[in-house]
Coordinates of C-alpha atoms and ligand atoms in Angstrom, one line a residue:
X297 CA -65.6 -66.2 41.3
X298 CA -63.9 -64.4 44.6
X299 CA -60.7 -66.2 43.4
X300 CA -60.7 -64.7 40.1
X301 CA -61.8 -61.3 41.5
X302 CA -58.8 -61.0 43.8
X303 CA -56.7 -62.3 41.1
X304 CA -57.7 -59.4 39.0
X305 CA -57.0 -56.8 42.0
X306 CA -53.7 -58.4 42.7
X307 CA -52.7 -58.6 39.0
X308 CA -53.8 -54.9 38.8
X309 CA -51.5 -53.7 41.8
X310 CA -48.9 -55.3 39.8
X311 CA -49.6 -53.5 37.2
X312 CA -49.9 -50.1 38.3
X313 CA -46.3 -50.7 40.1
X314 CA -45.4 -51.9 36.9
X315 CA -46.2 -49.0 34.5
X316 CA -43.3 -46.8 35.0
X317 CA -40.9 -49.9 33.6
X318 CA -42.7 -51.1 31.0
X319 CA -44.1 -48.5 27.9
X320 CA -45.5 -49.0 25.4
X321 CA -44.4 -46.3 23.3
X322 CA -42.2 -43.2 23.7
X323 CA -42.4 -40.2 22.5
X324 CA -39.2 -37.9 22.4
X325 CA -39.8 -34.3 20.8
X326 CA -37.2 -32.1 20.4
X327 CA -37.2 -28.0 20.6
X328 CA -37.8 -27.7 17.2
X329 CA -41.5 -29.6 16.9
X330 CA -42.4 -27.6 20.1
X331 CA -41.6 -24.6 18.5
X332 CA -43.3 -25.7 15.4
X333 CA -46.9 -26.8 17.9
X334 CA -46.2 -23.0 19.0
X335 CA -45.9 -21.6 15.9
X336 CA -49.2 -23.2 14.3
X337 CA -51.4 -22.4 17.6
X338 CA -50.4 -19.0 17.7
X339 CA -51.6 -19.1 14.0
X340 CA -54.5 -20.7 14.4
X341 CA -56.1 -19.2 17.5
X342 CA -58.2 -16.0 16.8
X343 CA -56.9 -13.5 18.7
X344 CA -59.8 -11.2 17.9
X345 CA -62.1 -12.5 20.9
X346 CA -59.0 -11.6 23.1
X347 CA -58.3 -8.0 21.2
X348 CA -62.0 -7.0 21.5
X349 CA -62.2 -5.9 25.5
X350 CA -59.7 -4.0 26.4
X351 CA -57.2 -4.8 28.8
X352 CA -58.1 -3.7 32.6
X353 CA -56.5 -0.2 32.6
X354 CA -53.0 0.2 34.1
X355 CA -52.3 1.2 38.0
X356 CA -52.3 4.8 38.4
X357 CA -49.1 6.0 40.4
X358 CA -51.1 9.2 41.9
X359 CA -50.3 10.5 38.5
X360 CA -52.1 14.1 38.3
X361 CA -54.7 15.0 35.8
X362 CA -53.3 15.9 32.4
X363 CA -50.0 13.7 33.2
X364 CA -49.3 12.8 29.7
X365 CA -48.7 9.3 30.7
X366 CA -52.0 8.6 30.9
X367 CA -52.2 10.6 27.5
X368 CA -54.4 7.6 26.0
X369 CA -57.9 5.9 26.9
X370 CA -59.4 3.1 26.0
X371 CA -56.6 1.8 24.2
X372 CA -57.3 -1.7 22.7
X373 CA -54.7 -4.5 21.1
X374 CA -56.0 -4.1 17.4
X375 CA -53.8 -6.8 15.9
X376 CA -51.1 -9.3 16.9
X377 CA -48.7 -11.0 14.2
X378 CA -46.5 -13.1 15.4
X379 CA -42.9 -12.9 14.0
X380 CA -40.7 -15.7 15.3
X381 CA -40.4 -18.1 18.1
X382 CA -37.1 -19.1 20.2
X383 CA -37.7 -21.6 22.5
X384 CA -35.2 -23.8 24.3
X385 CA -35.5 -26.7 26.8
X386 CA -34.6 -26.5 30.1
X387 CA -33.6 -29.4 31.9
X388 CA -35.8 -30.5 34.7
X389 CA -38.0 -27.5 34.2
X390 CA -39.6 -26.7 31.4
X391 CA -38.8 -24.3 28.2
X392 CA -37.9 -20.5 28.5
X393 CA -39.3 -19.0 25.0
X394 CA -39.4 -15.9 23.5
X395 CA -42.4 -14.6 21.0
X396 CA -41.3 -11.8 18.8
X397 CA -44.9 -10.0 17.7
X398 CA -45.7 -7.0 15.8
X399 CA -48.8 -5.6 17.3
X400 CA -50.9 -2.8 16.9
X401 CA -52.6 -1.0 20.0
X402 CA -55.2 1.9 19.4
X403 CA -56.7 4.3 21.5
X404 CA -57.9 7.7 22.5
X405 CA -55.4 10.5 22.6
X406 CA -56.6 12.8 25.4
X407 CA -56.0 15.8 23.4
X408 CA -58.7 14.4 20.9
X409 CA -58.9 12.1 17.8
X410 CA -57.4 8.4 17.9
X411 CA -54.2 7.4 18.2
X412 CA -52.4 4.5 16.8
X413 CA -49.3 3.2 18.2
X414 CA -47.4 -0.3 16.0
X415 CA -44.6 -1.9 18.2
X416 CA -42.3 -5.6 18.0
X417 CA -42.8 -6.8 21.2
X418 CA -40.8 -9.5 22.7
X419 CA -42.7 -11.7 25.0
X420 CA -40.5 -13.8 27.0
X421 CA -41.7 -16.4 29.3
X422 CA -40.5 -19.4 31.1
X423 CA -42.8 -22.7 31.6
X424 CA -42.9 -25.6 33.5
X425 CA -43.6 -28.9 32.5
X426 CA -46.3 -30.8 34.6
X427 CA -48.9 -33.3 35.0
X428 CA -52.6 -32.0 34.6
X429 CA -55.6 -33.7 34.5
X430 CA -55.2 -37.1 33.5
X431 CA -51.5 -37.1 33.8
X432 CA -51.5 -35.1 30.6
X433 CA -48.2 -33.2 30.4
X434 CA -49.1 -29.9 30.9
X435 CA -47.0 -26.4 30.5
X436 CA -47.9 -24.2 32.9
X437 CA -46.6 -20.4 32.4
X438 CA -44.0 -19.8 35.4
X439 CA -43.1 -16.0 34.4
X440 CA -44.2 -13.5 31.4
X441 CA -42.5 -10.5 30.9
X442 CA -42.6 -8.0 27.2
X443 CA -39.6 -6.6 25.7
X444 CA -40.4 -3.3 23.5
X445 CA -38.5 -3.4 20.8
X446 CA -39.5 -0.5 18.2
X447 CA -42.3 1.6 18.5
X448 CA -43.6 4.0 15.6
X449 CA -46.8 5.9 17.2
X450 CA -49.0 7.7 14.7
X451 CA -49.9 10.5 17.4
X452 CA -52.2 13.6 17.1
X453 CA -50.0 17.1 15.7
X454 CA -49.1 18.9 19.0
X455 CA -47.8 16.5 21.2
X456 CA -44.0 16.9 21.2
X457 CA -42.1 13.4 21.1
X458 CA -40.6 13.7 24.8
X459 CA -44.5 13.6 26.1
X460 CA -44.7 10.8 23.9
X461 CA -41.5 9.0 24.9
X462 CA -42.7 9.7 28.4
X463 CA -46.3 8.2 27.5
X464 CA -44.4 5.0 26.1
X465 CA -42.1 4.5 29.3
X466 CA -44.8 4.4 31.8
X467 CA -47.6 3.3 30.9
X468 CA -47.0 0.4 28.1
X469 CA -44.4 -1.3 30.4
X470 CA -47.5 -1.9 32.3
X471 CA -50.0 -2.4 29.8
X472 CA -48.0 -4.7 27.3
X473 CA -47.8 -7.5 30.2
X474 CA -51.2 -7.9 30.7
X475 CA -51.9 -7.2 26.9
X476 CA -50.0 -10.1 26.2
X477 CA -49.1 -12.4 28.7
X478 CA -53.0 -13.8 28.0
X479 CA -51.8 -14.4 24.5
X480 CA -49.1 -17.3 26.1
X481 CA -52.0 -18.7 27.9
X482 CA -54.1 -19.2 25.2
X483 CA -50.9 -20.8 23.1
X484 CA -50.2 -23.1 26.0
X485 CA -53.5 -24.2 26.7
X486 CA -53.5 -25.3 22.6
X487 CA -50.4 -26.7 22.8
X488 CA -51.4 -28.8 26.0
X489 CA -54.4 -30.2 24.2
X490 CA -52.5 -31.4 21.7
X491 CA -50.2 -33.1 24.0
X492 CA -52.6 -35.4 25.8
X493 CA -54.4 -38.7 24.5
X494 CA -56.7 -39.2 27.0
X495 CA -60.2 -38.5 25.5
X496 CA -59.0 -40.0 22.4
X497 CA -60.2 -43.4 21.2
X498 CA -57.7 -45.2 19.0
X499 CA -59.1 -47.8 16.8
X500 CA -57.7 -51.1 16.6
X501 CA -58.5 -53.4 13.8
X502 CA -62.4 -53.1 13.3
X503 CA -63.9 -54.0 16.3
X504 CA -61.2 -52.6 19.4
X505 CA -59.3 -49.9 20.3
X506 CA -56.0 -48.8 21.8
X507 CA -56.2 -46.4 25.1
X508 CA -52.8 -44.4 25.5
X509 CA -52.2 -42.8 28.6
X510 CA -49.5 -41.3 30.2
X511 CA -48.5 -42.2 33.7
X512 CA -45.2 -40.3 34.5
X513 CA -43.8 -36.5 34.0
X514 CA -42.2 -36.1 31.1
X515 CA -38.4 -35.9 31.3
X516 CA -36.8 -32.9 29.7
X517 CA -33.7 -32.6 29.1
X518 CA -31.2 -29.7 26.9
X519 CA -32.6 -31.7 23.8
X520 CA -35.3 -33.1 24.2
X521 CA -38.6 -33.9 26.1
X522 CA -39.2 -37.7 26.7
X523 CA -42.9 -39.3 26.9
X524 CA -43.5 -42.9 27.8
X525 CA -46.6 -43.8 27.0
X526 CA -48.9 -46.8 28.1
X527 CA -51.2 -48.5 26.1
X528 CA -54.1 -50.4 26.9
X529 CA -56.1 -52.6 24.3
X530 CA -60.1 -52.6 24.7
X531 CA -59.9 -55.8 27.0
X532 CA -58.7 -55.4 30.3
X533 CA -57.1 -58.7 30.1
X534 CA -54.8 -57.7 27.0
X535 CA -53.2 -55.1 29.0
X536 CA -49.5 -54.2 28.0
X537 CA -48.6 -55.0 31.0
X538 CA -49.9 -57.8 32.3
X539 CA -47.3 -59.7 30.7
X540 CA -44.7 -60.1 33.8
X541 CA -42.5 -61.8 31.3
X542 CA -42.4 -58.8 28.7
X543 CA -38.8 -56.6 27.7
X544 CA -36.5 -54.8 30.0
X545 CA -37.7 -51.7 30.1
X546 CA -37.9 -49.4 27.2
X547 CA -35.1 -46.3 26.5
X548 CA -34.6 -44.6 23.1
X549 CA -30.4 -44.5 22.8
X550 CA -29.7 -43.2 19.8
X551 CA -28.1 -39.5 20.3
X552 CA -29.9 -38.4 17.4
X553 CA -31.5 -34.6 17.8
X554 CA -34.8 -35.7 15.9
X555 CA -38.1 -36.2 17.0
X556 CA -39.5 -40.0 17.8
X557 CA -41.3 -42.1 18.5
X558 CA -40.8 -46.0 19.5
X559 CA -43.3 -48.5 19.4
X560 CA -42.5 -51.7 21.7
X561 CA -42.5 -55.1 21.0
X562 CA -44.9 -55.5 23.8
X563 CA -47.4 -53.0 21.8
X564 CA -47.3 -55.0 18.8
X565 CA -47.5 -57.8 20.4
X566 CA -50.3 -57.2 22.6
X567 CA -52.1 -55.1 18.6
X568 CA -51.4 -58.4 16.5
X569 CA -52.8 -60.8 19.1
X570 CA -55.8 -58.5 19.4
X571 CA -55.8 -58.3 15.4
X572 CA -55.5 -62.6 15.2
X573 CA -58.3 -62.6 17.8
X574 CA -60.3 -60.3 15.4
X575 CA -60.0 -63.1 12.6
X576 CA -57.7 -60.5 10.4
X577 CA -55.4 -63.7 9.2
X578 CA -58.1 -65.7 8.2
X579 CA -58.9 -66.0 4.7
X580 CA -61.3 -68.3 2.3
X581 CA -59.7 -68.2 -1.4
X582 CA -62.9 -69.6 -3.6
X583 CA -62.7 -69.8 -7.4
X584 CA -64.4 -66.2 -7.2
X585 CA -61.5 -64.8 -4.8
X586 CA -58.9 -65.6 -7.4
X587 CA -60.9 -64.3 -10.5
X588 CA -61.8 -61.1 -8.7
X589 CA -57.8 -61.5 -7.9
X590 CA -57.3 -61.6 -11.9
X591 CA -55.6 -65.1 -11.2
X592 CA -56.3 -67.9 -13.3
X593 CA -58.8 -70.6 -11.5
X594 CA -56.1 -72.7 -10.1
X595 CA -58.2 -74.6 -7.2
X596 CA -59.8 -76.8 -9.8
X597 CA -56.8 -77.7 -11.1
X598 CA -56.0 -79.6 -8.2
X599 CA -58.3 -82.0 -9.5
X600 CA -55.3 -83.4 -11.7
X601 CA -52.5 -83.8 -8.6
X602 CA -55.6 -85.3 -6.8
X603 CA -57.8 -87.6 -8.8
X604 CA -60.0 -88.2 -6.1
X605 CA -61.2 -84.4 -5.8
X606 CA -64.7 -84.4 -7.6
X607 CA -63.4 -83.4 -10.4
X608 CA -66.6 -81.2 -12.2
X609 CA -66.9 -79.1 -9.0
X610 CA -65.5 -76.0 -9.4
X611 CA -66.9 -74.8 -5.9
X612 CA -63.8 -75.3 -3.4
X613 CA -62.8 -72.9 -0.6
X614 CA -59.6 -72.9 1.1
X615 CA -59.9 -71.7 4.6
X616 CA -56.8 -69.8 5.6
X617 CA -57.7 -69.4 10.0
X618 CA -54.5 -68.5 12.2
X619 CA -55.8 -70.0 15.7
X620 CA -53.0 -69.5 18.2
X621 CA -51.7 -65.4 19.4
X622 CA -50.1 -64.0 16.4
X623 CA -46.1 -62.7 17.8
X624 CA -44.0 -60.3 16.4
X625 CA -40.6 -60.6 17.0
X626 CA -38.3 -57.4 16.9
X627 CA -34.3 -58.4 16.6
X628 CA -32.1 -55.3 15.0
X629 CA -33.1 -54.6 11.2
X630 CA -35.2 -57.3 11.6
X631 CA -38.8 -58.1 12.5
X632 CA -40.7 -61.3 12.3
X633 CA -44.2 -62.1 12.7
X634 CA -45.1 -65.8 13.3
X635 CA -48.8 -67.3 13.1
X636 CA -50.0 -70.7 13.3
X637 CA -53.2 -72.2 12.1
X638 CA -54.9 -74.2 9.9
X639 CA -55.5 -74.3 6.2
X640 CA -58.0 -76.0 4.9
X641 CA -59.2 -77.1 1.7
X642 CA -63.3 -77.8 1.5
X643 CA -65.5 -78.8 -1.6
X644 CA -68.5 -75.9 -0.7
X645 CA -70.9 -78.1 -3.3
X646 CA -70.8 -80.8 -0.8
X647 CA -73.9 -80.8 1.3
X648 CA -73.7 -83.9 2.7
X649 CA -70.0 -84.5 3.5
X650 CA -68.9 -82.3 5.6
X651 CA -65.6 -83.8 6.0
X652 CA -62.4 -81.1 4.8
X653 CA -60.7 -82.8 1.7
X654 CA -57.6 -82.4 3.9
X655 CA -56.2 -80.2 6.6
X656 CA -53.3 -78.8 7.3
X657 CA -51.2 -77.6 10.2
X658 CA -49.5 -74.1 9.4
X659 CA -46.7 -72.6 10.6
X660 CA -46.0 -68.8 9.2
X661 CA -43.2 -66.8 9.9
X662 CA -43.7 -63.6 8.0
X663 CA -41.1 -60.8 7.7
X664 CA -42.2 -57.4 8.7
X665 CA -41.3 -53.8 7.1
X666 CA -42.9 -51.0 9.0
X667 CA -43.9 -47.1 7.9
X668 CA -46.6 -44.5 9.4
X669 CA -49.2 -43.1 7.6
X670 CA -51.6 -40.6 9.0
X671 CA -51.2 -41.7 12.3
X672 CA -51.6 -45.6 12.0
X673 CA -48.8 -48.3 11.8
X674 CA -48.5 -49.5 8.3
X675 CA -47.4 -53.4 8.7
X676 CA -46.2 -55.1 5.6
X677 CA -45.7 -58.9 5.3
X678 CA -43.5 -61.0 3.0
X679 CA -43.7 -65.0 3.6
X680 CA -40.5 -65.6 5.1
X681 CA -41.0 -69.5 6.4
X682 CA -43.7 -71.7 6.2
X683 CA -43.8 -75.1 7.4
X684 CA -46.9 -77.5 6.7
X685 CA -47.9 -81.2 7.8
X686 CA -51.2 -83.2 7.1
X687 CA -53.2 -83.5 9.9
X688 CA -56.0 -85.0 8.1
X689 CA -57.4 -85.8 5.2
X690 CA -60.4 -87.4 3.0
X691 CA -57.9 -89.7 0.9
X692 CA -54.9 -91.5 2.9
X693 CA -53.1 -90.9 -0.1
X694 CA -52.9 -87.7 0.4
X695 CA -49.7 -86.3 1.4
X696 CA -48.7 -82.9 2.2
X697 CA -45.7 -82.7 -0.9
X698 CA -48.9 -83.1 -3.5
X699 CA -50.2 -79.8 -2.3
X700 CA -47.3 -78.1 -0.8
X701 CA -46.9 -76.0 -4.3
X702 CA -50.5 -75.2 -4.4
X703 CA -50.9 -74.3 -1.1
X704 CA -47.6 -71.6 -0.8
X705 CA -48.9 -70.2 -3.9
X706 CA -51.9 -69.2 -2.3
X707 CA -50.1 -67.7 0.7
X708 CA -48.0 -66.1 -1.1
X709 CA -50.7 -64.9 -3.9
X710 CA -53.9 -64.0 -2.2
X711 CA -53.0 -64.7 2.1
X712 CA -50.3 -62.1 1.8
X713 CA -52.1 -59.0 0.1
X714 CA -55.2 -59.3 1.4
X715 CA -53.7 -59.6 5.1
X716 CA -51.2 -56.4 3.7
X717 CA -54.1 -54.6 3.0
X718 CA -55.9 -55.2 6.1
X719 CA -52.6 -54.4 7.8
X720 CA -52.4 -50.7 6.2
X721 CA -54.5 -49.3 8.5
X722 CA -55.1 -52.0 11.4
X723 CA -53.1 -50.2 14.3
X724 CA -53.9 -46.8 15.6
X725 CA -50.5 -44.8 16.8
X726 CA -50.9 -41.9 19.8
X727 CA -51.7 -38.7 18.1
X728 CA -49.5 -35.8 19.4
X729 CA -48.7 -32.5 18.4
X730 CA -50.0 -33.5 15.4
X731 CA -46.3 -34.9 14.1
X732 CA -46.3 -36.3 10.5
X733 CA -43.9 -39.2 10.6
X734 CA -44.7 -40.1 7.0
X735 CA -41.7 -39.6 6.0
X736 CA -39.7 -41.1 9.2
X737 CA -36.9 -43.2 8.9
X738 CA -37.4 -46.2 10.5
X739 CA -35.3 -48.7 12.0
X740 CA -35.9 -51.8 13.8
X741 CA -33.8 -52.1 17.2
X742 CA -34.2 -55.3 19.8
X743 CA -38.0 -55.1 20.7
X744 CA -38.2 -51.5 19.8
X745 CA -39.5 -50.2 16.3
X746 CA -38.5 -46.5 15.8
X747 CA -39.3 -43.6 14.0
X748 CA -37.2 -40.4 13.5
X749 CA -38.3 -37.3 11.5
X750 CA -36.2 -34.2 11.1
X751 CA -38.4 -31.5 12.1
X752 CA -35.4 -28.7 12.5
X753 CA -35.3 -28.6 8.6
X754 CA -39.1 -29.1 7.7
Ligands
LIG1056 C1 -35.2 -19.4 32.0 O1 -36.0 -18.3 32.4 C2 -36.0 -18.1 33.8 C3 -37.0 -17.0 34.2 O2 -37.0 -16.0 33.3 C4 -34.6 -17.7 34.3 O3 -34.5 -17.5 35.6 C5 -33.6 -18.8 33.9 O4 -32.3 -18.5 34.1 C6 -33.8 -19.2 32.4 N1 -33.0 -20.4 32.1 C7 -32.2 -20.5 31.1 C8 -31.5 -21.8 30.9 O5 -32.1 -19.7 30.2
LIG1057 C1 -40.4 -65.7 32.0 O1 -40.2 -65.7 33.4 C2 -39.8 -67.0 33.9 C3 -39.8 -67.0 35.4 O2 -39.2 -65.8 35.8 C4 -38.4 -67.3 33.3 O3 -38.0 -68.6 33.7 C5 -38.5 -67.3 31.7 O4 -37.3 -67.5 31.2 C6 -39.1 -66.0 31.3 N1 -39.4 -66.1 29.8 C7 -39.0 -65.1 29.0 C8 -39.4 -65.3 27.6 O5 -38.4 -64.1 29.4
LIG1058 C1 -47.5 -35.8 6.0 O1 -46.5 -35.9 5.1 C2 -46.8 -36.5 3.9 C3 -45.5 -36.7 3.1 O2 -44.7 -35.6 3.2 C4 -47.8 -35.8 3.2 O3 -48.2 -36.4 2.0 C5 -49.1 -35.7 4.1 O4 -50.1 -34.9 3.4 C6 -48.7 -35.1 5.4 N1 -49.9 -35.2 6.3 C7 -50.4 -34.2 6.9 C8 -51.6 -34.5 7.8 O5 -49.9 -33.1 6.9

């Protein structure tokens, strides 16, 4: 018990020295899906908590009483719309954006009445990338500064434009800051959320999940920003990385400016093992499967190859069960998944004998296509190779070339959609910045799967 205990803490060092090498995933966004995550925060949040206390009011500079810069009181933000977004990456740092909003700031004019004052603001700010709780990436807002750009004040009848102009010069490059600075804040901290997995649960198969976290800082380059993500299935023990032996260490190199995300042999690996485990490539084909099936009744009809099956028994199940770690293999365009197992064939009326009518070994490679669909892998499997051999069976005169037809016509048939469809939603992909690769090309590189999606056009 000790042993296995300090075997676990030393495996675990390992692994924790480990992480940086071996990802599971990456995730490379470019400038324009951060702009995008920008774009739909700053149109989702409601401003209107923020716009309903007024900002604290702005330093006075011993300014005198009736100084018409302080010709308005109580001014409030009324309404923010935000006009466009240019944000570029800098390298090492973080991004340096610029918000162009029209807003709308009200207020009391001293000389009575209100006073309404529209203006396109630039707010221009520079962020850092870091690590915040949970190793989340985290922007962090290094410097805010507005940019008035037009101004059109609906002002009380009496107050001559140079008061105005004076007004405008002194006191809203004070007050625009803390106006809207908050405003980046609140964008960030939605934007933030959306970049980290941790309180996220993502739901393997039926019964196990998939924790992604992220253990480094982000890289960020002119063209992109680079997430490696870790994965961790339910079980401690079918951690990513506790395979010493798994692939060099995973890097994107296409020079592609899209947004993508890779998904490592390892991962799938590590999923369809989990997914074997769960009993997702076993199958039982009974008379009632293939009717269901619209296929005509074609056990029973192995009653004329094999004269020895009882032939008025119409109740036979063939047990499809995959028993060793299914493995996918990722070579370019090209992805393999291999399962072995057993098949075998039972007469379910058959009380007393409980003896198979023969079993076989299986060997299946299966070829794999890949797409994403709201947020989960979509695996699709075509029989590529199957090799079979008798291990046992009721009748020595049984041998496998009698039912070899039968048999691949089943796998092929019934094995392969029902394990398709099981497949269409097994795997759980980390949820960020809520990207749609739906419509991703994918290709298949050695022991990386990846996805690219255009977002500079969408
Ligand atoms: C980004 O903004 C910061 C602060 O405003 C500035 O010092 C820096 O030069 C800018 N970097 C680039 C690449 O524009
Ligand atoms: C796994 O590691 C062992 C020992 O380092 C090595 O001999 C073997 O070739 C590796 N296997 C694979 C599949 O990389
Ligand atoms: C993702 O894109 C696909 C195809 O363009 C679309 O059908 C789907 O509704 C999108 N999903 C979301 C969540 O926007």
């Amino acid at each position: 018990m000790m042993l296995t205990f300090w075997g676990a803490v030393l495996l675990f060092a390992l692994l924790d020295s480990s992480q940086c090498l071996h990802s599971a995933a990456i995730l490379r966004l470019n400038s324009c899906t951060l702009k995008k995550s920008v774009k739909d925060s700053l149109l989702s949040i409601d401003f209107s908590k923020a716009m309903a206390k007024p900002p604290p009011p702005a330093k006075k500079h011993g300014h005198q009483k009736g100084d018409p810069a302080k010709g308005m009181s109580q001014m409030k933000l009324l309404n923010l719309e935000f006009v466009e977004i240019s944000l570029k990456l800098v390298p090492d740092v973080g991004t340096n954006m610029t918000v162009t909003t029209k807003i709308e700031v009200g207020g009391k004019s001293i000389l009575g009445g209100n006073m309404d004052i529209k203006m396109e603001v630039n707010i221009i700010t520079a962020t850092r990338l870091t690590q915040g709780e949970n190793n989340c990436p985290k922007f962090v807002c290094e410097a805010c500064q507005t940019q008035l750009l037009k101004v059109k004040a609906n002002v009380p009848s009496g107050v001559l434009p140079g008061v105005i102009n004076k007004f405008l010069d002194k006191t809203l490059h004070k007050l625009l800051p803390t106006m809207l600075c908050p405003t980046v804040e609140t964008v960030l901290k939605s934007v933030n959320e959306k970049l980290c997995t941790a309180d996220a649960k993502y739901p393997l198969g039926s019964h196990g999940f998939i924790d992604y976290s992220i253990s480094e800082l982000p890289e960020v380059t002119h063209h992109f920003i680079e997430i490696h993500i870790n994965a961790m299935v339910e079980q401690m023990e079918d951690a990513i990385h506790s395979s010493a032996n798994s692939s060099a260490p995973m890097t994107i190199t296409s020079k592609e400016d899209a947004t993508m995300l890779g998904v490592s042999a390892d991962l799938l690996n590590s999923a369809f093992a989990k997914l074997q485990e769960e009993g997702l490539f076993n199958v039982d084909i009974t008379e009632q499967t293939l009717s269901t099936l619209g296929m005509p009744p074609s056990i029973s009809s192995l009653s004329a190859m094999m004269p020895q099956l009882p032939s008025l028994s119409q109740s036979f199940v063939l047990k499809i069960a995959m028993k060793d770690d299914a493995k996918v293999a990722l070579y370019l365009d090209n992805a393999l998944l291999t399962l072995n197992g057993a098949i075998e064939l039972w007469d379910s009326t058959a009380t007393d004998d409980l003896q198979p009518i023969f079993v076989l070994n299986a060997d299946i490679d299966l070829k794999c296509g890949f797409a994403i669909a709201e947020g989960k892998l979509k695996s699709m499997v075509t029989l590529d190779k199957t090799s079979l051999s008798m291990v046992s069976s009721a009748d020595d005169s049984l041998e496998v070339s009698l039912v070899d037809e039968f048999v691949r016509t089943m796998l092929n048939d019934v094995f392969v959609p029902v394990v398709n469809e099981e497949l269409e939603t097994a795997i759980s992909l980390p949820d960020m910045l809520n990207i749609n690769f739906s419509n991703a090309k994918m290709e298949i590189l050695e022991n990386l799967l990846l996805f690219s999606v255009n977002t500079c056009s969408a």
